[in-house]
Coordinates of C-alpha atoms in Angstrom, one line a residue:
Chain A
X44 CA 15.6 -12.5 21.0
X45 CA 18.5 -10.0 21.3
X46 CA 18.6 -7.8 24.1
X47 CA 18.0 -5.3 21.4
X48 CA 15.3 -6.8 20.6
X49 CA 13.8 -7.0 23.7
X50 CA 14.7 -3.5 24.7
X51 CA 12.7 -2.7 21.2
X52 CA 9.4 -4.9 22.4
X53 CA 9.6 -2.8 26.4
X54 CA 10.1 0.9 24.0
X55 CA 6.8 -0.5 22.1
X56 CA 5.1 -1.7 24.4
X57 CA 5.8 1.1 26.5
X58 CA 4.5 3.5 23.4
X59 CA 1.0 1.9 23.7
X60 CA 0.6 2.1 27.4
X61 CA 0.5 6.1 26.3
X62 CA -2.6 5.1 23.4
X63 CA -5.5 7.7 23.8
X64 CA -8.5 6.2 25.8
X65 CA -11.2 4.1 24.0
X66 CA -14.2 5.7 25.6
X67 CA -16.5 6.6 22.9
X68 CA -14.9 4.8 20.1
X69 CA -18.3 2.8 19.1
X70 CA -20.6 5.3 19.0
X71 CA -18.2 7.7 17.1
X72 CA -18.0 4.5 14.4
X73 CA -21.6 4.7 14.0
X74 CA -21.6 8.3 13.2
X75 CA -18.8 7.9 10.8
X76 CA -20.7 5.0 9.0
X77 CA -23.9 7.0 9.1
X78 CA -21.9 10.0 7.1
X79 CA -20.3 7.4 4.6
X80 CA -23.8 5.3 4.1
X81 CA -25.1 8.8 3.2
X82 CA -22.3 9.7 0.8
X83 CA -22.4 5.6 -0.9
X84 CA -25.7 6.4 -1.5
X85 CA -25.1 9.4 -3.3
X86 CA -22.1 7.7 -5.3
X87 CA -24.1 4.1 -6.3
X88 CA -26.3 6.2 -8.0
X89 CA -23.6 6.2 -10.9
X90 CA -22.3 2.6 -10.2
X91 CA -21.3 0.6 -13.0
X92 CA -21.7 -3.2 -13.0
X93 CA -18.7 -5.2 -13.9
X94 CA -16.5 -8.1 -12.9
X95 CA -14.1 -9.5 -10.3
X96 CA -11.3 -12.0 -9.4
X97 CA -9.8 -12.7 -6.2
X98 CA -6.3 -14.3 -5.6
X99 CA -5.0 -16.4 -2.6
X100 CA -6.6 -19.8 -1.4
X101 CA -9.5 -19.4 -3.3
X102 CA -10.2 -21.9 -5.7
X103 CA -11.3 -20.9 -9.2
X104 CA -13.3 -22.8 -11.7
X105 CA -15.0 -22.8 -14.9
X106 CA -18.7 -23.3 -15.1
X107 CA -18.3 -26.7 -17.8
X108 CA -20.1 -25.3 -21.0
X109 CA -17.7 -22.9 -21.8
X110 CA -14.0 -24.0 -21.7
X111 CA -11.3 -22.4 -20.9
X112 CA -9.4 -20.6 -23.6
X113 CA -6.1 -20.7 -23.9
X114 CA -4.2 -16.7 -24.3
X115 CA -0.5 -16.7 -25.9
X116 CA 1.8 -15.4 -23.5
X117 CA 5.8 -15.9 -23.6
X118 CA 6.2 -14.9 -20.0
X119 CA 10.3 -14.8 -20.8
X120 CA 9.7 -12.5 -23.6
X121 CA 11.6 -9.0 -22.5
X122 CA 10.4 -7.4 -25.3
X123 CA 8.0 -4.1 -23.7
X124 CA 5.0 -3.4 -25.3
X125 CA 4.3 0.4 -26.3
X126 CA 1.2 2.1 -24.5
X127 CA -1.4 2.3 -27.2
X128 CA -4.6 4.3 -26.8
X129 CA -6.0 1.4 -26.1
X130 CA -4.3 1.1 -22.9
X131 CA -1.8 1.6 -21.0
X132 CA 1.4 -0.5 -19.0
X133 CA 1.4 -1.2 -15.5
X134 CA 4.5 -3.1 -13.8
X135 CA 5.0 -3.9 -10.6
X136 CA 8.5 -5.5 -9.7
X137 CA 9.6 -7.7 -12.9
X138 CA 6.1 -8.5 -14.8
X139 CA 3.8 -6.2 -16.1
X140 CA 0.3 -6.2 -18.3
X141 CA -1.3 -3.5 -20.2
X142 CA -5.1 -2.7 -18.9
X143 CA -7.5 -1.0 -20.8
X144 CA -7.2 3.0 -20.2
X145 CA -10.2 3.6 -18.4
X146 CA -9.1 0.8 -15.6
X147 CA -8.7 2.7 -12.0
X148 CA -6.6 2.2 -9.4
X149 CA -7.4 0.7 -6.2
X150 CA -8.3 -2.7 -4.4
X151 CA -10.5 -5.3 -6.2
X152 CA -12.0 -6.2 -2.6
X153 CA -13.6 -2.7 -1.8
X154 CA -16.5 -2.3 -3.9
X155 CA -18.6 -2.6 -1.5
X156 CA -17.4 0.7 0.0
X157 CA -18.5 2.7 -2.4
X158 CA -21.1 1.1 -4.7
X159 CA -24.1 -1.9 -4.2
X160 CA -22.5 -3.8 -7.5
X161 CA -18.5 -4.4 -8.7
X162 CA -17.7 -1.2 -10.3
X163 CA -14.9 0.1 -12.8
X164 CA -11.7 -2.5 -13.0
X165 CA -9.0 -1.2 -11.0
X166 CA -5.1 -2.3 -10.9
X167 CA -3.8 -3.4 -7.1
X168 CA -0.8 -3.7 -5.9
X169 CA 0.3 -5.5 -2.8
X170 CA 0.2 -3.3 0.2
X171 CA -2.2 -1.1 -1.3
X172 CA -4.7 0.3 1.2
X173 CA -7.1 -3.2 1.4
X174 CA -10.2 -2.7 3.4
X175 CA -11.2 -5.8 4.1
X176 CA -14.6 -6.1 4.9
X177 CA -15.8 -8.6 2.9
X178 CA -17.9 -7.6 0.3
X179 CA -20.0 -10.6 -1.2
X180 CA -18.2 -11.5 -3.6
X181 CA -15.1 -11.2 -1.9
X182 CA -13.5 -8.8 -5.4
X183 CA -14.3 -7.6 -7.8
X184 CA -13.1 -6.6 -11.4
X185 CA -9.7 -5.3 -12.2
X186 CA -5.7 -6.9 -12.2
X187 CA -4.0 -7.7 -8.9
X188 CA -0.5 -8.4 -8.8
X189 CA 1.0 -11.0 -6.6
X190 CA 4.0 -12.5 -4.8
X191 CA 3.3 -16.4 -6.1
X192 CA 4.7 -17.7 -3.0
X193 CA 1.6 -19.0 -0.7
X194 CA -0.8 -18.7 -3.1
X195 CA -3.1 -21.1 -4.7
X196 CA -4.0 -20.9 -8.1
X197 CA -4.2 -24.4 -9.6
X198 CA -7.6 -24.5 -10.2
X199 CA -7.2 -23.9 -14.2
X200 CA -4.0 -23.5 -15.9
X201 CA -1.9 -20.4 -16.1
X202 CA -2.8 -18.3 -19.3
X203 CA -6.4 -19.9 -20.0
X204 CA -9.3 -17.0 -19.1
X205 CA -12.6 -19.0 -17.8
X206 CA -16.0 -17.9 -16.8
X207 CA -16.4 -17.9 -13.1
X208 CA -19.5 -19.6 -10.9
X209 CA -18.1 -19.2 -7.3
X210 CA -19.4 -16.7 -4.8
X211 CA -15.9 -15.1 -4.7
X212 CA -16.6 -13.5 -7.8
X213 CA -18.9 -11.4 -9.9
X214 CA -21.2 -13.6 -11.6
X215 CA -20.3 -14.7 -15.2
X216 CA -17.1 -12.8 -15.1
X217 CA -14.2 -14.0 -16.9
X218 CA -11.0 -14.5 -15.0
X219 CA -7.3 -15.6 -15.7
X220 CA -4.0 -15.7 -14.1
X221 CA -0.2 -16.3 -15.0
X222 CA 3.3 -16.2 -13.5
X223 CA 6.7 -15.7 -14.4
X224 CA 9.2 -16.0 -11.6
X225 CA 8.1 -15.2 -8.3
X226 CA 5.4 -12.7 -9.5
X227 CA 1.8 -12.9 -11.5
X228 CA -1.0 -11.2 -12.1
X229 CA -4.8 -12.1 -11.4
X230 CA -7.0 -10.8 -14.2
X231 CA -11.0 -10.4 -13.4
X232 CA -13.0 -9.0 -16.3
X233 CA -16.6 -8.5 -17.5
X234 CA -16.2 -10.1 -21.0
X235 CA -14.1 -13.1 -21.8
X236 CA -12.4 -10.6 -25.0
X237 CA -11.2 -8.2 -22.8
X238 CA -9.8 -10.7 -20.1
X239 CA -8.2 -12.7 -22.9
X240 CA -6.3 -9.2 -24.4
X241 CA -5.3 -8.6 -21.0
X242 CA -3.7 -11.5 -19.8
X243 CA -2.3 -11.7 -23.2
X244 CA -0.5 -8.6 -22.6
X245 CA 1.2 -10.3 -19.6
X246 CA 5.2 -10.5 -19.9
X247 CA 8.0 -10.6 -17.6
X248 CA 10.7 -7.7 -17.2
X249 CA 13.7 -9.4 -18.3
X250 CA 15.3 -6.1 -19.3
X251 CA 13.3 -2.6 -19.0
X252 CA 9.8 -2.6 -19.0
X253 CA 7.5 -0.2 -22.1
X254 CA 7.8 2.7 -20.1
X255 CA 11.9 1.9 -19.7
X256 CA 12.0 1.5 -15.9
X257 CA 14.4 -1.9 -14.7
X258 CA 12.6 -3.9 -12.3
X259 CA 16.0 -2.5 -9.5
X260 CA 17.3 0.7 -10.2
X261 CA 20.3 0.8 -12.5
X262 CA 23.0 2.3 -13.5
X263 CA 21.6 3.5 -16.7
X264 CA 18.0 3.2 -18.3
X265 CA 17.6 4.1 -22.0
X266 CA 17.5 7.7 -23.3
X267 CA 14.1 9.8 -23.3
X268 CA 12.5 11.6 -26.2
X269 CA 13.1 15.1 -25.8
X270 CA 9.6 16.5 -24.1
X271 CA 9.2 13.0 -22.4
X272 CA 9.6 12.8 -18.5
X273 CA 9.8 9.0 -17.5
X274 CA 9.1 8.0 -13.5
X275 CA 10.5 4.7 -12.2
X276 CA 9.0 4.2 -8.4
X277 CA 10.9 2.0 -6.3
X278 CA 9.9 0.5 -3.0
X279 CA 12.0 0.2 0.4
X280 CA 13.2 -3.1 -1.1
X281 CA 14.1 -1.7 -3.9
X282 CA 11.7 -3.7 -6.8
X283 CA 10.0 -1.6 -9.2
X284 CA 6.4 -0.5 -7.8
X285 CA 5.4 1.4 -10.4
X286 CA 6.3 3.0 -13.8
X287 CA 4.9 5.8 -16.0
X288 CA 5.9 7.7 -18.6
X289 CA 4.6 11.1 -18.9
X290 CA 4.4 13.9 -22.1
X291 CA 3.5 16.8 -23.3
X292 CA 1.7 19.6 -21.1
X293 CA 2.5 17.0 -18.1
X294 CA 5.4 16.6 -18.6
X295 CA 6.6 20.2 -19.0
X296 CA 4.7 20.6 -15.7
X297 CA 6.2 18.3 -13.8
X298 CA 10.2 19.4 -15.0
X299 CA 8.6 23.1 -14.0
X300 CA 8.1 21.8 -10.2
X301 CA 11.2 19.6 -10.1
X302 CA 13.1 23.3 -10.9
X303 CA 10.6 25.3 -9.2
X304 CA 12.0 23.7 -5.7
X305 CA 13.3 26.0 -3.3
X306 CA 16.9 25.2 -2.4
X307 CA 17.3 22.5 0.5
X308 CA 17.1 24.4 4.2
X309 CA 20.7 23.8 6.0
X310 CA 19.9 20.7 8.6
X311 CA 20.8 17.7 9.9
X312 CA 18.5 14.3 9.1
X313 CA 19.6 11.5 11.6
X314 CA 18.4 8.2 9.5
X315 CA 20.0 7.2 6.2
X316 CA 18.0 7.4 3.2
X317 CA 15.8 4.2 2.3
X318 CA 13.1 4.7 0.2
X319 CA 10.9 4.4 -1.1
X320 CA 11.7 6.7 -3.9
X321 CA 11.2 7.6 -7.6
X322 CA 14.0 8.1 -10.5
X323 CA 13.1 10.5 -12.5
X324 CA 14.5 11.2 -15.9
X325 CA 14.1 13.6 -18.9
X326 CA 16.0 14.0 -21.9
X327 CA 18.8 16.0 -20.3
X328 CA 18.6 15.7 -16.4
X329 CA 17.6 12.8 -13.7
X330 CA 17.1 12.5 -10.3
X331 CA 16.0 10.6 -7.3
X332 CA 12.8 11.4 -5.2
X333 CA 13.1 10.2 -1.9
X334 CA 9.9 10.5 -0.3
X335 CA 11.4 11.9 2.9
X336 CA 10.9 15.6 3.8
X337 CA 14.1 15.9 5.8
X338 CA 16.7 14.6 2.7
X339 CA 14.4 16.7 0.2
X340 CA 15.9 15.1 -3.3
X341 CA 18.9 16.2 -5.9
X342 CA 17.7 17.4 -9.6
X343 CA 19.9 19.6 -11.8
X344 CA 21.5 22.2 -9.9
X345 CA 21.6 21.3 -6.4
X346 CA 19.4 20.0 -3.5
X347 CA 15.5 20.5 -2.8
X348 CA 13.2 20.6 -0.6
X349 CA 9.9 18.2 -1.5
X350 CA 7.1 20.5 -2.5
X351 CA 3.4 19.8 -3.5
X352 CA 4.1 20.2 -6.8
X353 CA 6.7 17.8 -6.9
X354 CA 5.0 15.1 -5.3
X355 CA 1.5 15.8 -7.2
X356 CA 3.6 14.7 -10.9
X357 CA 6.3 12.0 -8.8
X358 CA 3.6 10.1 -7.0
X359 CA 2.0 7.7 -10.1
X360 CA -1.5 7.3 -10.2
X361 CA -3.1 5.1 -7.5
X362 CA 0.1 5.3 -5.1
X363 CA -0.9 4.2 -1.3
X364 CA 2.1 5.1 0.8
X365 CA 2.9 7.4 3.2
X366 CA 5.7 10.7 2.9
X367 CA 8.0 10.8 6.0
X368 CA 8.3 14.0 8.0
X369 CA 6.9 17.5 7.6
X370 CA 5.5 17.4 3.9
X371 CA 2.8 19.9 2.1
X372 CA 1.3 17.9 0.3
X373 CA -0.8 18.4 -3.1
X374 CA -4.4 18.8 -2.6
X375 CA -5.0 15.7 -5.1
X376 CA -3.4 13.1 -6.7
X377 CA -2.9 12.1 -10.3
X378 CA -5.8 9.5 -11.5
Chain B
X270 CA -26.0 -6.5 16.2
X271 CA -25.8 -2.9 17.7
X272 CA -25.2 -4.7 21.1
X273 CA -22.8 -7.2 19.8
X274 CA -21.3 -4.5 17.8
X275 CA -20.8 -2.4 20.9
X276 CA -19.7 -5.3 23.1
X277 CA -16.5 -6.3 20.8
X278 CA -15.5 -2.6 20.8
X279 CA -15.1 -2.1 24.6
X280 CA -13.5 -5.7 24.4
X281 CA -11.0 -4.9 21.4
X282 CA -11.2 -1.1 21.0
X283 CA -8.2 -0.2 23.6
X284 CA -6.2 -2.6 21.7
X285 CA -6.3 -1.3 18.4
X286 CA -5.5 1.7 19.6
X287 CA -2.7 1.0 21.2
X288 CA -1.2 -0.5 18.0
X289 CA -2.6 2.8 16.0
X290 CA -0.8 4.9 18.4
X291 CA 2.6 2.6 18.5
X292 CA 1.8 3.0 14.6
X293 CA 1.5 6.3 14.1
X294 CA 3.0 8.1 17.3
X295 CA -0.1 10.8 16.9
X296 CA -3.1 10.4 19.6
X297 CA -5.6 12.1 16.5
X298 CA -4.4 9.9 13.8
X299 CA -4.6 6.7 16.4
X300 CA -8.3 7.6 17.0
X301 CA -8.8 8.5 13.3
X302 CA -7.8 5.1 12.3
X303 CA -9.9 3.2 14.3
X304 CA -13.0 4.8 14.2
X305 CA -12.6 4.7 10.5
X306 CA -11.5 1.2 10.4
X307 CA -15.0 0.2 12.7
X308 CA -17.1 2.4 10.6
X309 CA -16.3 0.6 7.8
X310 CA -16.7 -2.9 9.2
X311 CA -19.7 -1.5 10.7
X312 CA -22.7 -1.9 8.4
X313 CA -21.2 -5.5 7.7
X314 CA -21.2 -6.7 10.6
X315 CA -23.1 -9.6 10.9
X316 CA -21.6 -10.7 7.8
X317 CA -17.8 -10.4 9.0
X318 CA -18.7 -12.5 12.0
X319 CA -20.0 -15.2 10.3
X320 CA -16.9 -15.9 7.9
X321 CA -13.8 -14.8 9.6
X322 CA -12.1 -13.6 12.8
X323 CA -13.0 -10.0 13.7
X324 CA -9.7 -9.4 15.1
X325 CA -8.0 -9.9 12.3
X326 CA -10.5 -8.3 10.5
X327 CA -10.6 -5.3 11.7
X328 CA -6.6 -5.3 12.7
X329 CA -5.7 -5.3 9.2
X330 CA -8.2 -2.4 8.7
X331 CA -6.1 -0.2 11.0
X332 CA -2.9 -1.3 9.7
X333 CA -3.9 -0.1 6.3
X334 CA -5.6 2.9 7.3
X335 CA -2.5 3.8 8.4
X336 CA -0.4 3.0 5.3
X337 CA -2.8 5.0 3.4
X338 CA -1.9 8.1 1.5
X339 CA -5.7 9.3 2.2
X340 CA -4.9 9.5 6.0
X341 CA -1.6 11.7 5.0
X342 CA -4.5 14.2 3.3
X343 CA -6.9 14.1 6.2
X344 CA -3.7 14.4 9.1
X345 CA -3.7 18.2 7.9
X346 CA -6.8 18.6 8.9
X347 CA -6.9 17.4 12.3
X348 CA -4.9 19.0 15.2
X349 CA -1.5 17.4 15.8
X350 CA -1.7 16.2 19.4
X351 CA 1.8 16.2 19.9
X352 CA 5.0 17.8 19.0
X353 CA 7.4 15.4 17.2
X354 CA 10.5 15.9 19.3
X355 CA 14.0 15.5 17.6
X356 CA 15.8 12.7 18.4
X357 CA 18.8 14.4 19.3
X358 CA 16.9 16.3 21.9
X359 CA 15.2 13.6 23.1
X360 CA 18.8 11.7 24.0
X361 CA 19.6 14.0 26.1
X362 CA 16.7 13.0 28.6
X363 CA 17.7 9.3 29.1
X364 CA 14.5 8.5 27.7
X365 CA 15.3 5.2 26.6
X366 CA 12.3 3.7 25.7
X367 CA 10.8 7.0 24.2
X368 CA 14.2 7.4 22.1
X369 CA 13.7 4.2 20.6
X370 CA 10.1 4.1 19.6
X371 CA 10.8 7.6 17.9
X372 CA 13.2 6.2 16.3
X373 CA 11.1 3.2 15.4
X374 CA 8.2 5.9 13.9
X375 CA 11.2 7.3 11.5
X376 CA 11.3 4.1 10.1
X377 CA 10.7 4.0 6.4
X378 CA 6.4 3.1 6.5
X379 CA 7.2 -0.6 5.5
X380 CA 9.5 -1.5 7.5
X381 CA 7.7 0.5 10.5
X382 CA 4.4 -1.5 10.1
X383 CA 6.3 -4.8 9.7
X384 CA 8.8 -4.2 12.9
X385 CA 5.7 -2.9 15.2
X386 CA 3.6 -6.0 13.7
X387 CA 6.6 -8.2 14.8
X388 CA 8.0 -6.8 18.5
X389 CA 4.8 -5.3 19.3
X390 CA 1.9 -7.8 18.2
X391 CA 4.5 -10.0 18.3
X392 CA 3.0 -11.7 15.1
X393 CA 4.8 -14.7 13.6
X394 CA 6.2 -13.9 10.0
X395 CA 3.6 -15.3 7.9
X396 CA 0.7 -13.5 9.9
X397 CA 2.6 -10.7 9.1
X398 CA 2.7 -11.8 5.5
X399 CA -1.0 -12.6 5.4
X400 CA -1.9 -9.1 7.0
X401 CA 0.1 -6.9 4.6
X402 CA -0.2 -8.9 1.5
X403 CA 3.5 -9.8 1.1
X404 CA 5.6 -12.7 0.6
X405 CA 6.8 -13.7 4.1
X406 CA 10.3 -13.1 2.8
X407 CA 9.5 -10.0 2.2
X408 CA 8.5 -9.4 5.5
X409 CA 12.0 -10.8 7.2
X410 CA 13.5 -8.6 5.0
X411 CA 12.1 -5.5 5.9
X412 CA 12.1 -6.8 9.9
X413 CA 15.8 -7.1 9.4
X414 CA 16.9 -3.6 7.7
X415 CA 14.4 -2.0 10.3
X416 CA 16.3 -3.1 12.8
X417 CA 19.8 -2.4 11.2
X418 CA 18.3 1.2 10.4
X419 CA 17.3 1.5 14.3
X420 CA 20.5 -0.1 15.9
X421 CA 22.6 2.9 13.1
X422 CA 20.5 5.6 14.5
X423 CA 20.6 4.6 18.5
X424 CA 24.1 4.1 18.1
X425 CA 24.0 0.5 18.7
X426 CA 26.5 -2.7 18.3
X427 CA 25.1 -5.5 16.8
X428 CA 24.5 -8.3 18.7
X429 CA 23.8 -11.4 17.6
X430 CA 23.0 -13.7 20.7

């Protein structure tokens, strides 16, 4: 270790000698988990049963008297695919998929939070918000993407869907996985039709993905159609997290808040900007959101401060992070 | 279970929120974060106790309670046990410590959780990997510019001993 380093580890260290005392901490669980056993009760009313799939270490298999069918994919293919009604494009760094419109957003491991059976699909994201409290079985339906380093997924070949038997998912559900590069994408779904269309829909971001975000911010991204307000969210590493292209009524709402911004207040911020943040982009402006209070962000005609508004159209659907600073934030999120 | 329950949570529970308060630098959200993160493990357990480590369990389920955007929502409504002082301000007290864990908590949120999982856990990179569900890369990577962002802000040289 550097003595910076070590001076870091004493400051931390330090920090946590100055924690809150744990007195009462069990019983207050208990009342928190009576409150939320009350309000699952309420919400499994409505539950929907589905499917799941689970990615990392866990081996999946086929249950012998239904093979495995094989999905066309061209993983190298750059070519986007245009958001139908019939679903809509999610990319996270350079691969993306389309999932059927009514698919949430979410962790396929947390249920069991909400619900007594594997609900409504969701997409996840690494470092989404992953309660892991293992639900039985372990995910359920829905995409996750995936860093393919450390993870084992050799049980059945890349591109083939096959019906699941194993306790880690739901039973009978139909799961698939592929890779391009460094990244994939785990698909778990209730019928072997829609698992095939999804992971058929799997490509990798070779140039801009459907929406016309580039998996690292660049220079330039292609033109938008007049009324069209396209958001490209970029994480502190700068891959693409998410991207979505928004019309119509939303987006003439969202270029209302971006102008609607009150000028930037006169201070000082003492740590360069880092992200994450979003580009957005109409047909005659763009800008960057950082998601920092203090730099606020640059659109059109000068500096502004992050406002509710703002991030209520810049944060996409199903976004975990956090906002540094001093931020009002929007009562709700976009779903 | 009640008892067992109970008995891991005097064992563990001053732990966790130490790391929720190195985490988040706010006493309320500390204590929000945990008691959210054990009433979600909770009703399950018996179950979590039979197929995994607790710990890491119910670690991971603070860590990500505090990376959620939800927690943002619910920090408005809960009283804000301490001012957040300006780091300028604070420099002028010879606080050393203090300055750099503030600075540490202006840390973009990745790079926070994966620089107080690393110096203050003192986690090995692939635990870190495992817990945030990103390539171990990934994780030296965000280690690294943390610490480039925190040795710009203090002021520092870079040493490389």
């Amino acid at each position: 270790m550097t003595d910076f380093e070590d001076r870091l580890t004493s400051a931390l260290h330090s920090a946590g000698d100055a924690a809150p005392d744990a007195t009462g901490l069990a019983p207050a669980a208990r009342r928190r988990a009576g409150v939320r056993r009350r309000r699952t009760a309420l919400t499994s009313a409505a539950a929907v049963v589905a499917v799941g799939i689970v990615v990392g270490g866990v081996a999946l298999q086929g249950d012998g008297d239904e093979g495995p069918s094989q999905v066309a994919t061209d993983p190298q293919s750059s070519s986007a695919a245009v958001p139908t009604d019939e679903g809509r494009v999610e990319t996270w760094h350079d691969v993306s998929v389309t999932v059927p419109s009514g698919w949430g957003h979410g962790s396929l491991s947390t249920w069991c939070i909400e619900g007594s059976e594997p609900g409504t699909p969701v997409v996840e994201r690494p470092e989404g918000v992953v309660e892991d409290i293992a639900c039985t079985p372990a995910t359920g339906y829905g995409v996750r993407f995936f860093e393919a380093a450390g993870q084992h997924l050799e049980a059945f070949s890349p591109g083939t869907v096959n019906k699941s038997v194993g306790q880690e998912f739901p039973r009978k559900s139909w799961q698939g996985w592929d890779q391009a590069g460094s990244n994939g994408v785990l698909v778990v779904a209730p019928t072997q039709d829609e698992a095939e269309r999804v992971l058929a829909s799997f490509e990798r971001v070779t140039g801009v993905d459907a929406n016309g975000c580039t998996p690292h911010p660049a220079d330039s991204t292609p033109a938008v159609a007049p009324g069209d307000l396209r958001l490209c969210r970029y994480g502190v590493d700068d891959w693409l997290e998410q991207s979505e292209l928004l019309s119509g009524r939303d987006a003439a709402a969202a270029v209302a808040a971006l102008g609607a911004a009150p000028a930037k207040g006169d201070r000082m911020c003492t740590m360069a900007l880092t992200g994450p943040r979003i580009h957005v982009t109409t047909v005659d402006a763009q800008g960057w959101v950082t998601l920092d209070a203090c730099h606020g962000f640059a659109w059109v005609d000068g500096e502004h401060d992050l406002t509710a508004d703002v991030l209520y159209w810049v944060l996409t659907p199903g976004w975990t992070g956090g906002v540094d600073g001093d931020v009002p934030l929007p009562e709700m999120l976009r779903q | 279970m009640t008892a067992e329950f109970d008995e891991w949570v005097a064992a563990r529970g001053p732990g966790l929120l130490r790391l929720a308060y190195v985490l988040t630098g706010n006493r309320a959200d500390a204590e929000d974060a945990v008691q959210d993160a054990l009433a979600r493990a909770l009703p399950r357990w018996d179950h979590i106790r039979s197929v995994g480590d607790p710990d890491a369990y119910v670690r991971r389920m603070v860590v990500n309670a505090h990376t959620s955007w939800w927690r943002k929502f619910r920090k408005r409504e809960t009283p804000v046990a301490e001012a957040f002082v300006p780091v300028a301000e604070r420099a002028t007290t010879g606080e050393d410590r203090d300055r750099v864990w503030r600075s540490c908590l202006r840390l973009p949120e990745a790079q926070r959780v994966a620089v107080v999982l690393r110096y203050y856990e003192q986690l090995e990179y692939a635990e870190i990997a495992a817990l945030t569900g990103v390539a171990e890369g990934s994780v030296r990577s965000r280690v690294s510019r943390g610490l480039a962002a925190l040795r710009e802000e203090l002021g520092e040289e870079h040493d490389d001993d």
